[in-house]
PDB file of C-alpha atoms in Angstrom:
ATOM      1  CA  MET A   1      30.280   0.906  -5.435  1.00 65.00           C
ATOM      2  CA  GLN A   2      26.509   1.079  -4.966  1.00 72.00           C
ATOM      3  CA  TRP A   3      24.107   3.410  -7.010  1.00 74.00           C
ATOM      4  CA  PRO A   4      20.649   5.352  -5.402  1.00 76.00           C
ATOM      5  CA  LEU A   5      17.835   3.194  -6.375  1.00 84.00           C
ATOM      6  CA  TRP A   6      14.552   3.540  -4.132  1.00 89.00           C
ATOM      7  CA  ASP A   7      14.118   6.675  -2.596  1.00 93.00           C
ATOM      8  CA  ARG A   8      13.460   7.748   1.048  1.00 94.00           C
ATOM      9  CA  ALA A   9       9.660   8.652   0.519  1.00 96.00           C
ATOM     10  CA  VAL A  10       9.539   5.005  -1.420  1.00 96.00           C
ATOM     11  CA  ARG A  11      10.798   3.275   1.608  1.00 96.00           C
ATOM     12  CA  VAL A  12       9.432   4.573   4.304  1.00 97.00           C
ATOM     13  CA  ILE A  13       5.970   4.132   2.952  1.00 98.00           C
ATOM     14  CA  HIS A  14       6.812   0.183   1.618  1.00 97.00           C
ATOM     15  CA  TRP A  15       8.373  -0.281   5.508  1.00 97.00           C
ATOM     16  CA  TYR A  16       5.378   1.295   7.143  1.00 98.00           C
ATOM     17  CA  LEU A  17       2.815  -0.745   5.493  1.00 98.00           C
ATOM     18  CA  PRO A  18       3.469  -4.354   6.868  1.00 97.00           C
ATOM     19  CA  LEU A  19       3.882  -2.789  10.342  1.00 98.00           C
ATOM     20  CA  ALA A  20      -0.075  -0.812   9.765  1.00 98.00           C
ATOM     21  CA  ILE A  21      -1.128  -4.087   8.447  1.00 98.00           C
ATOM     22  CA  ALA A  22      -0.004  -6.347  10.994  1.00 97.00           C
ATOM     23  CA  PHE A  23      -1.375  -3.920  13.519  1.00 97.00           C
ATOM     24  CA  MET A  24      -4.662  -3.640  11.831  1.00 95.00           C
ATOM     25  CA  TRP A  25      -4.830  -7.171  12.311  1.00 95.00           C
ATOM     26  CA  TRP A  26      -4.026  -7.126  16.096  1.00 96.00           C
ATOM     27  CA  SER A  27      -6.296  -4.329  16.939  1.00 95.00           C
ATOM     28  CA  GLY A  28      -9.220  -6.078  15.599  1.00 90.00           C
ATOM     29  CA  GLU A  29      -8.688  -8.812  17.034  1.00 91.00           C
ATOM     30  CA  GLU A  30      -8.281  -7.003  20.353  1.00 93.00           C
ATOM     31  CA  GLY A  31     -11.534  -4.907  19.661  1.00 89.00           C
ATOM     32  CA  LEU A  32      -8.987  -1.658  20.220  1.00 93.00           C
ATOM     33  CA  TYR A  33     -11.281  -0.375  17.379  1.00 90.00           C
ATOM     34  CA  ASP A  34     -10.237   3.465  18.033  1.00 92.00           C
ATOM     35  CA  TRP A  35      -6.341   2.937  17.450  1.00 94.00           C
ATOM     36  CA  HIS A  36      -7.828   0.465  14.099  1.00 94.00           C
ATOM     37  CA  SER A  37      -9.797   3.142  12.716  1.00 94.00           C
ATOM     38  CA  TRP A  38      -6.634   5.586  12.916  1.00 95.00           C
ATOM     39  CA  VAL A  39      -3.863   3.367  12.002  1.00 96.00           C
ATOM     40  CA  GLY A  40      -6.471   2.385   9.300  1.00 96.00           C
ATOM     41  CA  TYR A  41      -6.259   6.343   7.892  1.00 97.00           C
ATOM     42  CA  SER A  42      -2.745   6.105   8.194  1.00 97.00           C
ATOM     43  CA  LEU A  43      -2.799   3.192   5.406  1.00 97.00           C
ATOM     44  CA  LEU A  44      -5.444   5.533   3.509  1.00 98.00           C
ATOM     45  CA  VAL A  45      -2.835   8.192   3.599  1.00 98.00           C
ATOM     46  CA  ALA A  46       0.397   5.961   3.322  1.00 98.00           C
ATOM     47  CA  VAL A  47      -1.269   4.650   0.097  1.00 98.00           C
ATOM     48  CA  GLY A  48      -2.625   7.711  -1.650  1.00 98.00           C
ATOM     49  CA  THR A  49       0.840   8.998  -0.911  1.00 98.00           C
ATOM     50  CA  ARG A  50       2.204   6.510  -2.750  1.00 98.00           C
ATOM     51  CA  VAL A  51       0.093   6.948  -5.964  1.00 98.00           C
ATOM     52  CA  CYS A  52       0.958  10.210  -6.177  1.00 98.00           C
ATOM     53  CA  TRP A  53       4.474   9.614  -6.080  1.00 97.00           C
ATOM     54  CA  GLY A  54       4.152   6.996  -8.254  1.00 96.00           C
ATOM     55  CA  ILE A  55       2.980   9.641 -10.581  1.00 96.00           C
ATOM     56  CA  ILE A  56       5.611  12.526  -9.761  1.00 94.00           C
ATOM     57  CA  GLY A  57       8.122  11.255  -7.965  1.00 93.00           C
ATOM     58  CA  SER A  58      11.449   9.834  -8.842  1.00 91.00           C
ATOM     59  CA  GLN A  59      12.027   7.874 -11.629  1.00 89.00           C
ATOM     60  CA  SER A  60      12.101   4.514  -9.816  1.00 88.00           C
ATOM     61  CA  ALA A  61       8.923   5.392  -8.079  1.00 92.00           C
ATOM     62  CA  ARG A  62       6.899   6.033 -11.060  1.00 94.00           C
ATOM     63  CA  PHE A  63       4.541   3.495 -12.016  1.00 95.00           C
ATOM     64  CA  ALA A  64       5.398   4.599 -15.883  1.00 93.00           C
ATOM     65  CA  ALA A  65       8.805   3.163 -14.684  1.00 89.00           C
ATOM     66  CA  PHE A  66       8.187  -0.267 -13.740  1.00 90.00           C
ATOM     67  CA  LEU A  67       4.372  -0.928 -15.178  1.00 94.00           C
ATOM     68  CA  ALA A  68       5.375  -3.435 -18.163  1.00 91.00           C
ATOM     69  CA  SER A  69       3.128  -4.165 -21.186  1.00 92.00           C
ATOM     70  CA  PRO A  70       1.128  -7.895 -20.887  1.00 93.00           C
ATOM     71  CA  SER A  71       3.439  -9.260 -23.219  1.00 93.00           C
ATOM     72  CA  ALA A  72       6.108  -8.589 -20.976  1.00 92.00           C
ATOM     73  CA  VAL A  73       5.016 -10.128 -18.344  1.00 92.00           C
ATOM     74  CA  VAL A  74       4.280 -13.407 -20.076  1.00 93.00           C
ATOM     75  CA  ALA A  75       7.958 -13.005 -21.152  1.00 92.00           C
ATOM     76  CA  TYR A  76       9.264 -13.011 -17.964  1.00 88.00           C
ATOM     77  CA  VAL A  77       6.887 -15.802 -16.112  1.00 88.00           C
ATOM     78  CA  ARG A  78       8.379 -18.088 -19.581  1.00 88.00           C
ATOM     79  CA  GLY A  79      11.807 -17.726 -18.346  1.00 83.00           C
ATOM     80  CA  ARG A  80      13.150 -14.399 -20.040  1.00 86.00           C
ATOM     81  CA  PRO A  81      15.835 -12.380 -18.179  1.00 82.00           C
ATOM     82  CA  TYR A  82      14.605  -9.098 -16.571  1.00 81.00           C
ATOM     83  CA  GLN A  83      17.799  -6.581 -17.363  1.00 75.00           C
ATOM     84  CA  GLY A  84      16.077  -3.949 -15.411  1.00 72.00           C
ATOM     85  CA  GLU A  85      16.644  -2.751 -12.039  1.00 72.00           C
ATOM     86  CA  GLY A  86      13.828  -2.538  -9.548  1.00 78.00           C
ATOM     87  CA  HIS A  87      10.653  -3.700  -9.521  1.00 88.00           C
ATOM     88  CA  ASN A  88      10.848  -6.842 -12.634  1.00 88.00           C
ATOM     89  CA  PRO A  89       7.979  -7.172 -15.203  1.00 91.00           C
ATOM     90  CA  LEU A  90       5.419  -9.310 -12.613  1.00 92.00           C
ATOM     91  CA  GLY A  91       6.567  -7.810  -9.579  1.00 92.00           C
ATOM     92  CA  GLY A  92       5.037  -4.169 -10.918  1.00 94.00           C
ATOM     93  CA  TRP A  93       2.109  -5.583 -11.087  1.00 96.00           C
ATOM     94  CA  ALA A  94       2.034  -6.871  -7.651  1.00 96.00           C
ATOM     95  CA  THR A  95       2.666  -3.760  -6.089  1.00 96.00           C
ATOM     96  CA  VAL A  96      -0.089  -2.188  -8.154  1.00 97.00           C
ATOM     97  CA  ILE A  97      -2.423  -4.785  -6.844  1.00 97.00           C
ATOM     98  CA  LEU A  98      -0.958  -4.776  -3.153  1.00 98.00           C
ATOM     99  CA  LEU A  99      -1.332  -1.250  -3.292  1.00 98.00           C
ATOM    100  CA  LEU A 100      -4.992  -1.749  -5.050  1.00 98.00           C
ATOM    101  CA  VAL A 101      -6.173  -4.429  -2.485  1.00 98.00           C
ATOM    102  CA  ILE A 102      -4.662  -2.612   0.860  1.00 98.00           C
ATOM    103  CA  PHE A 103      -6.383   0.798  -0.060  1.00 97.00           C
ATOM    104  CA  LEU A 104      -9.549  -0.787  -1.043  1.00 97.00           C
ATOM    105  CA  GLN A 105      -9.832  -2.455   2.412  1.00 96.00           C
ATOM    106  CA  GLY A 106      -9.330   1.112   4.285  1.00 95.00           C
ATOM    107  CA  LEU A 107     -12.058   2.484   1.964  1.00 95.00           C
ATOM    108  CA  SER A 108     -14.675  -0.137   2.889  1.00 92.00           C
ATOM    109  CA  GLY A 109     -13.433   0.259   6.754  1.00 92.00           C
ATOM    110  CA  LEU A 110     -14.753   3.975   6.668  1.00 92.00           C
ATOM    111  CA  PHE A 111     -17.990   2.515   5.922  1.00 90.00           C
ATOM    112  CA  VAL A 112     -18.486  -0.589   7.663  1.00 87.00           C
ATOM    113  CA  THR A 113     -21.129  -1.063  11.130  1.00 79.00           C
ATOM    114  CA  ASP A 114     -21.364  -4.413  12.748  1.00 69.00           C
ATOM    115  CA  ASP A 115     -24.432  -2.557  14.560  1.00 63.00           C
ATOM    116  CA  VAL A 116     -22.643  -3.442  17.912  1.00 64.00           C
ATOM    117  CA  MET A 117     -18.867  -2.511  18.503  1.00 71.00           C
ATOM    118  CA  PHE A 118     -17.956  -0.231  15.429  1.00 78.00           C
ATOM    119  CA  GLU A 119     -19.242   2.197  13.300  1.00 80.00           C
ATOM    120  CA  GLY A 120     -16.938   3.528   9.975  1.00 81.00           C
ATOM    121  CA  PRO A 121     -16.694   7.365  10.218  1.00 82.00           C
ATOM    122  CA  LEU A 122     -18.985   7.297   6.997  1.00 87.00           C
ATOM    123  CA  MET A 123     -21.710   4.490   7.659  1.00 79.00           C
ATOM    124  CA  PHE A 124     -24.279   6.864   7.429  1.00 75.00           C
ATOM    125  CA  TRP A 125     -23.100   7.633   4.066  1.00 75.00           C
ATOM    126  CA  GLY A 126     -23.178   3.893   3.631  1.00 69.00           C
ATOM    127  CA  GLY A 127     -26.449   3.591   4.669  1.00 72.00           C
ATOM    128  CA  GLU A 128     -28.342  -0.201   3.553  1.00 76.00           C
ATOM    129  CA  TRP A 129     -24.699  -1.054   2.169  1.00 77.00           C
ATOM    130  CA  SER A 130     -23.065  -0.464   5.160  1.00 78.00           C
ATOM    131  CA  GLY A 131     -23.360  -4.518   6.024  1.00 80.00           C
ATOM    132  CA  VAL A 132     -22.290  -4.786   2.551  1.00 86.00           C
ATOM    133  CA  PHE A 133     -19.323  -2.999   3.328  1.00 87.00           C
ATOM    134  CA  ALA A 134     -18.811  -5.274   6.217  1.00 87.00           C
ATOM    135  CA  GLU A 135     -18.814  -8.492   4.544  1.00 90.00           C
ATOM    136  CA  TRP A 136     -16.139  -6.694   1.761  1.00 91.00           C
ATOM    137  CA  HIS A 137     -14.049  -5.528   4.268  1.00 93.00           C
ATOM    138  CA  GLU A 138     -13.947  -9.412   5.781  1.00 94.00           C
ATOM    139  CA  LEU A 139     -13.467 -10.967   2.310  1.00 96.00           C
ATOM    140  CA  ASN A 140     -10.899  -8.102   0.883  1.00 97.00           C
ATOM    141  CA  TRP A 141      -8.551  -9.189   4.538  1.00 97.00           C
ATOM    142  CA  LEU A 142      -8.894 -13.115   2.885  1.00 97.00           C
ATOM    143  CA  VAL A 143      -7.410 -11.679  -0.234  1.00 98.00           C
ATOM    144  CA  LEU A 144      -5.079  -9.477   1.012  1.00 98.00           C
ATOM    145  CA  GLN A 145      -3.420 -11.990   3.107  1.00 97.00           C
ATOM    146  CA  VAL A 146      -3.223 -14.546   0.372  1.00 98.00           C
ATOM    147  CA  LEU A 147      -0.987 -11.578  -1.360  1.00 97.00           C
ATOM    148  CA  ILE A 148       0.617 -11.143   1.548  1.00 97.00           C
ATOM    149  CA  VAL A 149       2.025 -14.656   1.200  1.00 97.00           C
ATOM    150  CA  LEU A 150       2.417 -14.690  -2.259  1.00 96.00           C
ATOM    151  CA  HIS A 151       4.757 -11.679  -1.596  1.00 96.00           C
ATOM    152  CA  LEU A 152       6.950 -13.211   0.911  1.00 96.00           C
ATOM    153  CA  VAL A 153       7.186 -16.395  -1.139  1.00 96.00           C
ATOM    154  CA  ALA A 154       8.466 -14.186  -4.282  1.00 93.00           C
ATOM    155  CA  LEU A 155      10.876 -12.078  -1.985  1.00 94.00           C
ATOM    156  CA  THR A 156      12.365 -15.300  -0.320  1.00 95.00           C
ATOM    157  CA  TYR A 157      12.587 -17.218  -3.850  1.00 92.00           C
ATOM    158  CA  HIS A 158      14.891 -13.689  -5.441  1.00 87.00           C
ATOM    159  CA  GLN A 159      16.324 -13.194  -2.127  1.00 91.00           C
ATOM    160  CA  LEU A 160      17.691 -16.627  -1.106  1.00 92.00           C
ATOM    161  CA  TYR A 161      17.536 -19.132  -4.577  1.00 88.00           C
ATOM    162  CA  ARG A 162      18.442 -15.994  -6.812  1.00 82.00           C
ATOM    163  CA  LYS A 163      20.678 -14.240  -4.873  1.00 84.00           C
ATOM    164  CA  GLU A 164      19.294 -10.824  -5.888  1.00 83.00           C
ATOM    165  CA  PRO A 165      19.749  -8.417  -2.530  1.00 84.00           C
ATOM    166  CA  LEU A 166      16.038  -6.864  -2.543  1.00 87.00           C
ATOM    167  CA  ILE A 167      15.705  -6.420   1.229  1.00 90.00           C
ATOM    168  CA  GLY A 168      18.797  -4.739   1.280  1.00 90.00           C
ATOM    169  CA  ALA A 169      17.909  -2.983  -1.502  1.00 86.00           C
ATOM    170  CA  MET A 170      14.619  -1.374  -0.184  1.00 92.00           C
ATOM    171  CA  TRP A 171      15.842  -1.195   3.400  1.00 90.00           C
ATOM    172  CA  TRP A 172      19.011   1.070   2.204  1.00 89.00           C
ATOM    173  CA  GLY A 173      17.836   2.385  -1.076  1.00 82.00           C
ATOM    174  CA  LYS A 174      20.786   1.552  -3.225  1.00 84.00           C
ATOM    175  CA  THR A 175      21.576  -1.433  -5.633  1.00 79.00           C
ATOM    176  CA  LYS A 176      25.004  -2.227  -7.238  1.00 74.00           C
ATOM    177  CA  SER A 177      24.001  -2.118 -10.522  1.00 68.00           C
ATOM    178  CA  ARG A 178      24.324   1.213 -12.477  1.00 62.00           C
ATOM    179  CA  PHE A 179      21.148   1.897 -14.154  1.00 60.00           C
ATOM    180  CA  SER A 180      20.869   5.768 -15.622  1.00 52.00           C
ATOM    181  CA  LEU A 181      18.430   6.978 -13.040  1.00 63.00           C
ATOM    182  CA  SER A 182      17.712  10.688 -12.722  1.00 68.00           C
ATOM    183  CA  LYS A 183      18.774  12.095  -9.610  1.00 74.00           C
ATOM    184  CA  PRO A 184      15.943  11.118  -6.202  1.00 77.00           C
ATOM    185  CA  LYS A 185      13.432  13.890  -5.653  1.00 82.00           C
ATOM    186  CA  ASN A 186      13.399  15.636  -2.797  1.00 84.00           C
ATOM    187  CA  THR A 187      11.735  13.596   0.736  1.00 89.00           C
ATOM    188  CA  GLY A 188      10.159  16.673   1.486  1.00 94.00           C
ATOM    189  CA  LEU A 189       7.849  16.497  -1.392  1.00 95.00           C
ATOM    190  CA  ALA A 190       6.180  13.412  -0.669  1.00 96.00           C
ATOM    191  CA  LEU A 191       5.834  14.890   3.104  1.00 97.00           C
ATOM    192  CA  VAL A 192       3.692  17.568   1.982  1.00 97.00           C
ATOM    193  CA  ILE A 193       1.546  15.406  -0.073  1.00 98.00           C
ATOM    194  CA  ALA A 194       0.995  13.298   2.697  1.00 98.00           C
ATOM    195  CA  LEU A 195      -0.056  16.588   5.047  1.00 98.00           C
ATOM    196  CA  ILE A 196      -2.310  17.573   2.233  1.00 98.00           C
ATOM    197  CA  LEU A 197      -3.780  14.339   2.116  1.00 98.00           C
ATOM    198  CA  ALA A 198      -4.232  13.419   5.860  1.00 98.00           C
ATOM    199  CA  GLY A 199      -6.130  17.259   6.364  1.00 98.00           C
ATOM    200  CA  LEU A 200      -8.607  15.844   3.486  1.00 97.00           C
ATOM    201  CA  LEU A 201      -9.476  13.086   4.956  1.00 97.00           C
ATOM    202  CA  PHE A 202      -9.461  14.529   8.141  1.00 95.00           C
ATOM    203  CA  LEU A 203     -11.924  16.954   6.892  1.00 95.00           C
ATOM    204  CA  LEU A 204     -13.922  14.735   5.467  1.00 93.00           C
ATOM    205  CA  ILE A 205     -14.697  12.823   8.259  1.00 92.00           C
ATOM    206  CA  THR A 206     -15.147  15.404  10.754  1.00 90.00           C
ATOM    207  CA  LEU A 207     -17.527  16.688   8.514  1.00 86.00           C
ATOM    208  CA  ALA A 208     -19.471  13.848   7.370  1.00 76.00           C
ATOM    209  CA  PRO A 209     -23.392  13.146   8.810  1.00 73.00           C
ATOM    210  CA  GLN A 210     -23.533  11.184  11.735  1.00 69.00           C
ATOM    211  CA  ALA A 211     -26.245   8.551  12.117  1.00 57.00           C
ATOM    212  CA  PRO A 212     -29.026   9.139  14.836  1.00 54.00           C
ATOM    213  CA  SER A 213     -28.063   8.029  18.136  1.00 53.00           C
ATOM    214  CA  TYR A 214     -31.775   5.869  19.781  1.00 43.00           C
ATOM    215  CA  TYR A 215     -29.572   5.473  23.168  1.00 42.00           C
TER     216      TYR A 215
END
């Protein structure tokens, strides 16, 4: 018997993020900046939706359900077994940090300019700081790569060594353990949130003043 753990909204966002990040890397390397920008916008919407869902979504998706106290994190690192389901104390905070770094990557991209090939849609607002945002974009990408590697190492350890079926749980949304979780919320609400955020971002980008052209 399997029991519901992760709702569809969490799973869709979770699996979309690595695909989008991989595409962002490839499109940036290939100079496909239009595609790079649009997928970057979608990442901002995805992270924003996940944050909102972490506040009003299903019980297991809420930050309050898996963000442990510092003492609980230390105890877990020192070897205290975790008896719950979903993110462990360390994994919960790792999730938030990953979301934050992905958000900062997308945010900095809005203000970036390299003075040659690419200008972010909010570059005009960045002003003299646009170059700083470009450096931040590069540095933050390195940080994100390190976090991704650590995430994969931790996932491999739990999946293969500790025999915890994390990949299957995140794919199917179910677990073999029964915990007292409320019924998952309708994914349609998450879709509405995503559409609202996408609309707001589109308006921001569309209405933002453009830098004057000298060509």
